[in-house]
mmCIF file of C-alpha atoms in Angstrom:
data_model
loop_
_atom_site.group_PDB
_atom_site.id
_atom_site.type_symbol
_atom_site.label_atom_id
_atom_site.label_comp_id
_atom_site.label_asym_id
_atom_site.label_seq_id
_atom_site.Cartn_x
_atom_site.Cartn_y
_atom_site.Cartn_z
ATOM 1 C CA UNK A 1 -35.952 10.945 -34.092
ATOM 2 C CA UNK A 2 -34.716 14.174 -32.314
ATOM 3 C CA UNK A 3 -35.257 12.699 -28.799
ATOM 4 C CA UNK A 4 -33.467 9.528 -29.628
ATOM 5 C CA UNK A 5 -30.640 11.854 -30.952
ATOM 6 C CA UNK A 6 -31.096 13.878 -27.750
ATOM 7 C CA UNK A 7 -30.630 10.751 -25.390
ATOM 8 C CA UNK A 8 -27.848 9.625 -27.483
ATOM 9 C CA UNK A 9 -26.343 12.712 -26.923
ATOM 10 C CA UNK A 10 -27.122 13.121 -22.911
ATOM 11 C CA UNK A 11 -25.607 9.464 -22.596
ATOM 12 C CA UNK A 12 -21.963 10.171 -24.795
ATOM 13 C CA UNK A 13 -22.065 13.223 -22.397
ATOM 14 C CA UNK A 14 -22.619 11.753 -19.123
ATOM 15 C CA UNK A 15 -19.990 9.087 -19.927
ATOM 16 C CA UNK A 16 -17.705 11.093 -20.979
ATOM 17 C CA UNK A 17 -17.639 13.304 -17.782
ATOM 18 C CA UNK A 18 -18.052 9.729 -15.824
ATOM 19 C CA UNK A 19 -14.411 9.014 -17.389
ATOM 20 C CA UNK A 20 -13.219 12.678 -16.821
ATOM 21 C CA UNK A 21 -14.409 12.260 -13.193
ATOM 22 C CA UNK A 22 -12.281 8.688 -12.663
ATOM 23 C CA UNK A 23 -9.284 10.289 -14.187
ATOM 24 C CA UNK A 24 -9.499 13.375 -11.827
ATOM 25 C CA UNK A 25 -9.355 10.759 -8.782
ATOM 26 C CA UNK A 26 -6.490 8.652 -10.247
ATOM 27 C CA UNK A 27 -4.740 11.668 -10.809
ATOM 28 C CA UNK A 28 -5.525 13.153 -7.487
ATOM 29 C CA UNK A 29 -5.441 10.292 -5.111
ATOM 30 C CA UNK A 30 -2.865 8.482 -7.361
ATOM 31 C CA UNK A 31 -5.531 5.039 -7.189
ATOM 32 C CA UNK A 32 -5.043 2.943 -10.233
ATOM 33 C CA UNK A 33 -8.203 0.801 -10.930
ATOM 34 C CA UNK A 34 -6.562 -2.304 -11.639
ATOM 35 C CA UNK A 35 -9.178 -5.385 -10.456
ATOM 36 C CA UNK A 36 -7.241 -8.562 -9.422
ATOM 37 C CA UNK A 37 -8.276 -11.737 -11.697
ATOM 38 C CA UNK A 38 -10.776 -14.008 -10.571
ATOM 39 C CA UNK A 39 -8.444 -16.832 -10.153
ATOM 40 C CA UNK A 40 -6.665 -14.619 -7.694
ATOM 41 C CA UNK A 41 -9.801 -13.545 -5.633
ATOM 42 C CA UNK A 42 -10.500 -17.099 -4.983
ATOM 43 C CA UNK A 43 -7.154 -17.830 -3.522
ATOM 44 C CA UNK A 44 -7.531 -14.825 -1.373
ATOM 45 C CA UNK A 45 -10.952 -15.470 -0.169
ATOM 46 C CA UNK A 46 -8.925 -19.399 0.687
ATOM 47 C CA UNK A 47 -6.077 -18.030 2.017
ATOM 48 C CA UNK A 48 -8.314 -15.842 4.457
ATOM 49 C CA UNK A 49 -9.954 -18.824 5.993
ATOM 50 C CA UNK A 50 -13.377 -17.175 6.794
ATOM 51 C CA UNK A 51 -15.394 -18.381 9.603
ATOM 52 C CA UNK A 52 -19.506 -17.784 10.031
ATOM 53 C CA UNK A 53 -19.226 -14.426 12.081
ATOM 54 C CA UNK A 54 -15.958 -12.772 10.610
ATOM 55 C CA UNK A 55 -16.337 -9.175 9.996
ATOM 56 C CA UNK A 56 -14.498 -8.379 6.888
ATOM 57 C CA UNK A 57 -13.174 -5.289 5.116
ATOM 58 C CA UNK A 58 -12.078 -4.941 1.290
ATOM 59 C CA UNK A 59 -10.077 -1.557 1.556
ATOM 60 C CA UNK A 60 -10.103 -0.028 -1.828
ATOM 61 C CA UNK A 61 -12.561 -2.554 -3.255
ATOM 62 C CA UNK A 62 -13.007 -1.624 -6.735
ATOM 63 C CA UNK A 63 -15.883 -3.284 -8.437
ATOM 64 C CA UNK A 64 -16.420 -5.959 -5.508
ATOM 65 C CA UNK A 65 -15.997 -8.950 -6.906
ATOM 66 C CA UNK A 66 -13.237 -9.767 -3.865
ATOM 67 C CA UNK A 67 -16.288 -9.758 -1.226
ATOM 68 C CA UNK A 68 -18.814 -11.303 -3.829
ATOM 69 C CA UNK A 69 -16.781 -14.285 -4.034
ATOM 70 C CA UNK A 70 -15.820 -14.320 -0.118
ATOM 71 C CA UNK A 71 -19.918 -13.600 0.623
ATOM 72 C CA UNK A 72 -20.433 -17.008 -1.868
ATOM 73 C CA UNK A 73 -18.267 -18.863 -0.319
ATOM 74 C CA UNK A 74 -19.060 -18.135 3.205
ATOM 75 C CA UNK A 75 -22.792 -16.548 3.746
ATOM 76 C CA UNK A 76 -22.665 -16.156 7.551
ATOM 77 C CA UNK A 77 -20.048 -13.190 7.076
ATOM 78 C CA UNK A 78 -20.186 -8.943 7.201
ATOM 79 C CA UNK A 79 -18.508 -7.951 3.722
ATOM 80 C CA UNK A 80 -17.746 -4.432 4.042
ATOM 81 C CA UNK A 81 -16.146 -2.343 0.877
ATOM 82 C CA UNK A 82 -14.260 0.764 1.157
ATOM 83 C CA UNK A 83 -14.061 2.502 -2.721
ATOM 84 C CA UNK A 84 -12.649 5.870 -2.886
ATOM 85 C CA UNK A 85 -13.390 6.679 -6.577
ATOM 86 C CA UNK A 86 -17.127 7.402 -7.084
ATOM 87 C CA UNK A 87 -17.776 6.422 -10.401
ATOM 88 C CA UNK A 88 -15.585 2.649 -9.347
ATOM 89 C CA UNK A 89 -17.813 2.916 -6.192
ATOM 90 C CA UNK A 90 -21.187 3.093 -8.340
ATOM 91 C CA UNK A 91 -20.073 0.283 -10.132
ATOM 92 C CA UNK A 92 -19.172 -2.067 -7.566
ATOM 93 C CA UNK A 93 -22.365 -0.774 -5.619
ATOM 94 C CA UNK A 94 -24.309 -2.115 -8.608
ATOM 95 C CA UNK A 95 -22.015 -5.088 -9.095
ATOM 96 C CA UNK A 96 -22.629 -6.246 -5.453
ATOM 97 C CA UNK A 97 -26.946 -5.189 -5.467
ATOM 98 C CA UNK A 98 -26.588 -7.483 -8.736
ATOM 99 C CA UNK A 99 -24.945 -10.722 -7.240
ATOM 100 C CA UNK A 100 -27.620 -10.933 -4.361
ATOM 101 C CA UNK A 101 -25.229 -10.981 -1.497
ATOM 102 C CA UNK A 102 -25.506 -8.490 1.169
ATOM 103 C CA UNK A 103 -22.606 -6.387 0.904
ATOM 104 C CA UNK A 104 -22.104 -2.891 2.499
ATOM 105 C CA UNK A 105 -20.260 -1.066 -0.040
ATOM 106 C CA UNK A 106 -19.040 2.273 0.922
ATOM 107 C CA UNK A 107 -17.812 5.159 -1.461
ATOM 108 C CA UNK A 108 -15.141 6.711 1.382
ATOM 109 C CA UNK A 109 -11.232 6.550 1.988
ATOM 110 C CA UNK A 110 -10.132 3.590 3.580
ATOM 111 C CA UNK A 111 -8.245 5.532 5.936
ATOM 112 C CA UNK A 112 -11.198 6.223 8.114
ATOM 113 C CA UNK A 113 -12.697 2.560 8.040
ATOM 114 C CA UNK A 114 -14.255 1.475 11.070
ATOM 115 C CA UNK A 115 -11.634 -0.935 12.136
ATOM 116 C CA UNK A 116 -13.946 -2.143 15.167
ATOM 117 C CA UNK A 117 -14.722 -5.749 15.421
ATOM 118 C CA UNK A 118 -12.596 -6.308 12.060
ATOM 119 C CA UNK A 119 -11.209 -10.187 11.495
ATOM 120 C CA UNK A 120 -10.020 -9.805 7.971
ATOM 121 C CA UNK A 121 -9.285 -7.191 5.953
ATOM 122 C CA UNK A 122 -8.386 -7.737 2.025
ATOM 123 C CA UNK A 123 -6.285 -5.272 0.535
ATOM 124 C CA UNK A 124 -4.504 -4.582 -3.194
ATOM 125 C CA UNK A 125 -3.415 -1.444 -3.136
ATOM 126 C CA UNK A 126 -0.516 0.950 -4.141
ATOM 127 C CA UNK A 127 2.717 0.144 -1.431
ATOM 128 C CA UNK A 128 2.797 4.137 -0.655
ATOM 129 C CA UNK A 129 -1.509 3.258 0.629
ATOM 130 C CA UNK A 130 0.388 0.048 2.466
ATOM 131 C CA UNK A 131 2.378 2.238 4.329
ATOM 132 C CA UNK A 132 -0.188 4.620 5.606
ATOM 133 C CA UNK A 133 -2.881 1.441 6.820
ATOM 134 C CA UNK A 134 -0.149 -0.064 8.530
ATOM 135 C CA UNK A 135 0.517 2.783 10.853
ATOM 136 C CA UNK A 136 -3.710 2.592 11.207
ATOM 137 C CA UNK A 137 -3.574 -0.883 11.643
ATOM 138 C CA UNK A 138 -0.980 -0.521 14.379
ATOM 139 C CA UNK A 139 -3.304 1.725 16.277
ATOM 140 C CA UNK A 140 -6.346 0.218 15.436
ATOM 141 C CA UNK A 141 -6.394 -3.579 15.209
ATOM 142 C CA UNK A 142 -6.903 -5.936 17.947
ATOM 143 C CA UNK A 143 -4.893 -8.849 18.338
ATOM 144 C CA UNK A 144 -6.360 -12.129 15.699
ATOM 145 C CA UNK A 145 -7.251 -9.730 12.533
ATOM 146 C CA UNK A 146 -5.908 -11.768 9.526
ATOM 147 C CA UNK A 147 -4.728 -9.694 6.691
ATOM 148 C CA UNK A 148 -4.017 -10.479 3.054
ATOM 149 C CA UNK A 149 -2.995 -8.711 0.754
ATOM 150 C CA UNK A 150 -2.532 -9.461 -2.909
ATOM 151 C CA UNK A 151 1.200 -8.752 -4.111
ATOM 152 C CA UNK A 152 2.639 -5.473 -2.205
ATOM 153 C CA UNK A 153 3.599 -6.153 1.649
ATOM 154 C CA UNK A 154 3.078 -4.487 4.421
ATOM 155 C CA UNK A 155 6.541 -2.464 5.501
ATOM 156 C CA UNK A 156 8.165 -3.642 8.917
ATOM 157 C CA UNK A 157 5.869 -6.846 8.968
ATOM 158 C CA UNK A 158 6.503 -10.679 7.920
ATOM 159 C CA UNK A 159 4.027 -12.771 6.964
ATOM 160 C CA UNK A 160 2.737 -15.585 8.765
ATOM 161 C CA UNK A 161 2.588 -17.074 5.698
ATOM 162 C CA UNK A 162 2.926 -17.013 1.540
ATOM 163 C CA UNK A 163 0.823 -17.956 -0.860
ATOM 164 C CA UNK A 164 2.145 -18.624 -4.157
ATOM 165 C CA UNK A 165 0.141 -18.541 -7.614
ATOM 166 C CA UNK A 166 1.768 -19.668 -10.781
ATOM 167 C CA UNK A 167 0.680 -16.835 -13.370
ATOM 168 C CA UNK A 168 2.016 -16.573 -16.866
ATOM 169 C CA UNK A 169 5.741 -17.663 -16.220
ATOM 170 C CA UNK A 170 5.983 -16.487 -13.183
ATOM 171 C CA UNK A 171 3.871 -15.943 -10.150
ATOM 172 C CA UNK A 172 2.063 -13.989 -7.938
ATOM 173 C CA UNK A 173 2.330 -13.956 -4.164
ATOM 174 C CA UNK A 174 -0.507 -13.160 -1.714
ATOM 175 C CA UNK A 175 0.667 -12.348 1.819
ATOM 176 C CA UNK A 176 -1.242 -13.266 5.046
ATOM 177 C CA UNK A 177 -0.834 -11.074 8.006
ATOM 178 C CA UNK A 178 -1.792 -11.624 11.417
ATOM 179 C CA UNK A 179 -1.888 -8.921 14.238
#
């Protein structure tokens, strides 16, 4: 009886400093962990058009299911997931090894992704995190990369097109970039 009370224990505690950990990040990295809704994802992975070959990024990927759904729906792709909050970046690691698709998930800032060879890049993050990638994209990218990006736009850029969700009583707009 002691050791179950002993694991019990060890478990409360690791989860609790698992939580205490996630808040740290939010707090110092400002990163809400706010996962877009399924019915979303697949409109993004549609709106991206994937093609066997494309290279893609998920730039602050959260628990993967963005590049689960896009590795589905299109096999011959490179899903590649940048998470910057560990304990979100364990769980999308074990999210992705779960599904059975072959996903590189990496727990780093998205700010030094390997942009080379990039076609599409997904992205729903904070607008002040829009800002900074754009000035990377606008170094990095080559000419063709397809961006979208699930409600906040990219500053200085329009569209090439809009994609327009009803949600509730209103809607939710996903924005496709091109460089």
């Amino acid at each position: 009886m002691n050791v179950f009370l002993d694991l019990l224990l060890g478990l409360i505690v690791l989860v609790v400093f698992l939580i205490a950990l996630t808040a740290a990040y939010f707090v110092r990295f400002d990163v809400p962990a706010v996962p877009s809704p399924h019915e979303i994802v697949r409109a993004m992975v549609e709106a991206a058009q994937l093609k066997e070959g494309d290279r893609v990024l998920d730039l602050g990927a959260g628990d993967g299911r963005l590049l689960i759904e896009a590795k589905r729906q299109n096999p011959g792709i490179t899903a590649i997931g940048y998470e910057i909050v560990p304990t979100i970046w364990l769980f999308g690691k074990l999210r992705t090894w779960w599904s059975r698709q072959t996903i590189t998930f990496r727990c780093a800032d998205a700010q030094k992704a390997d942009l080379t060879g990039v076609s599409v890049i997904f992205l729903y993050v904070t607008p002040e995190m829009m800002r900074s990638l754009k000035q990377k994209f606008d170094r990095e990218l080559k000419m063709g990369v397809r961006i979208v990006s699930h409600v906040f736009a990219l500053p200085d850029r329009t569209p090439v097109r809009q994609v327009k969700i009803p949600w509730g009583r209103g809607e939710k707009v996903l924005r496709v970039y091109e460089w």
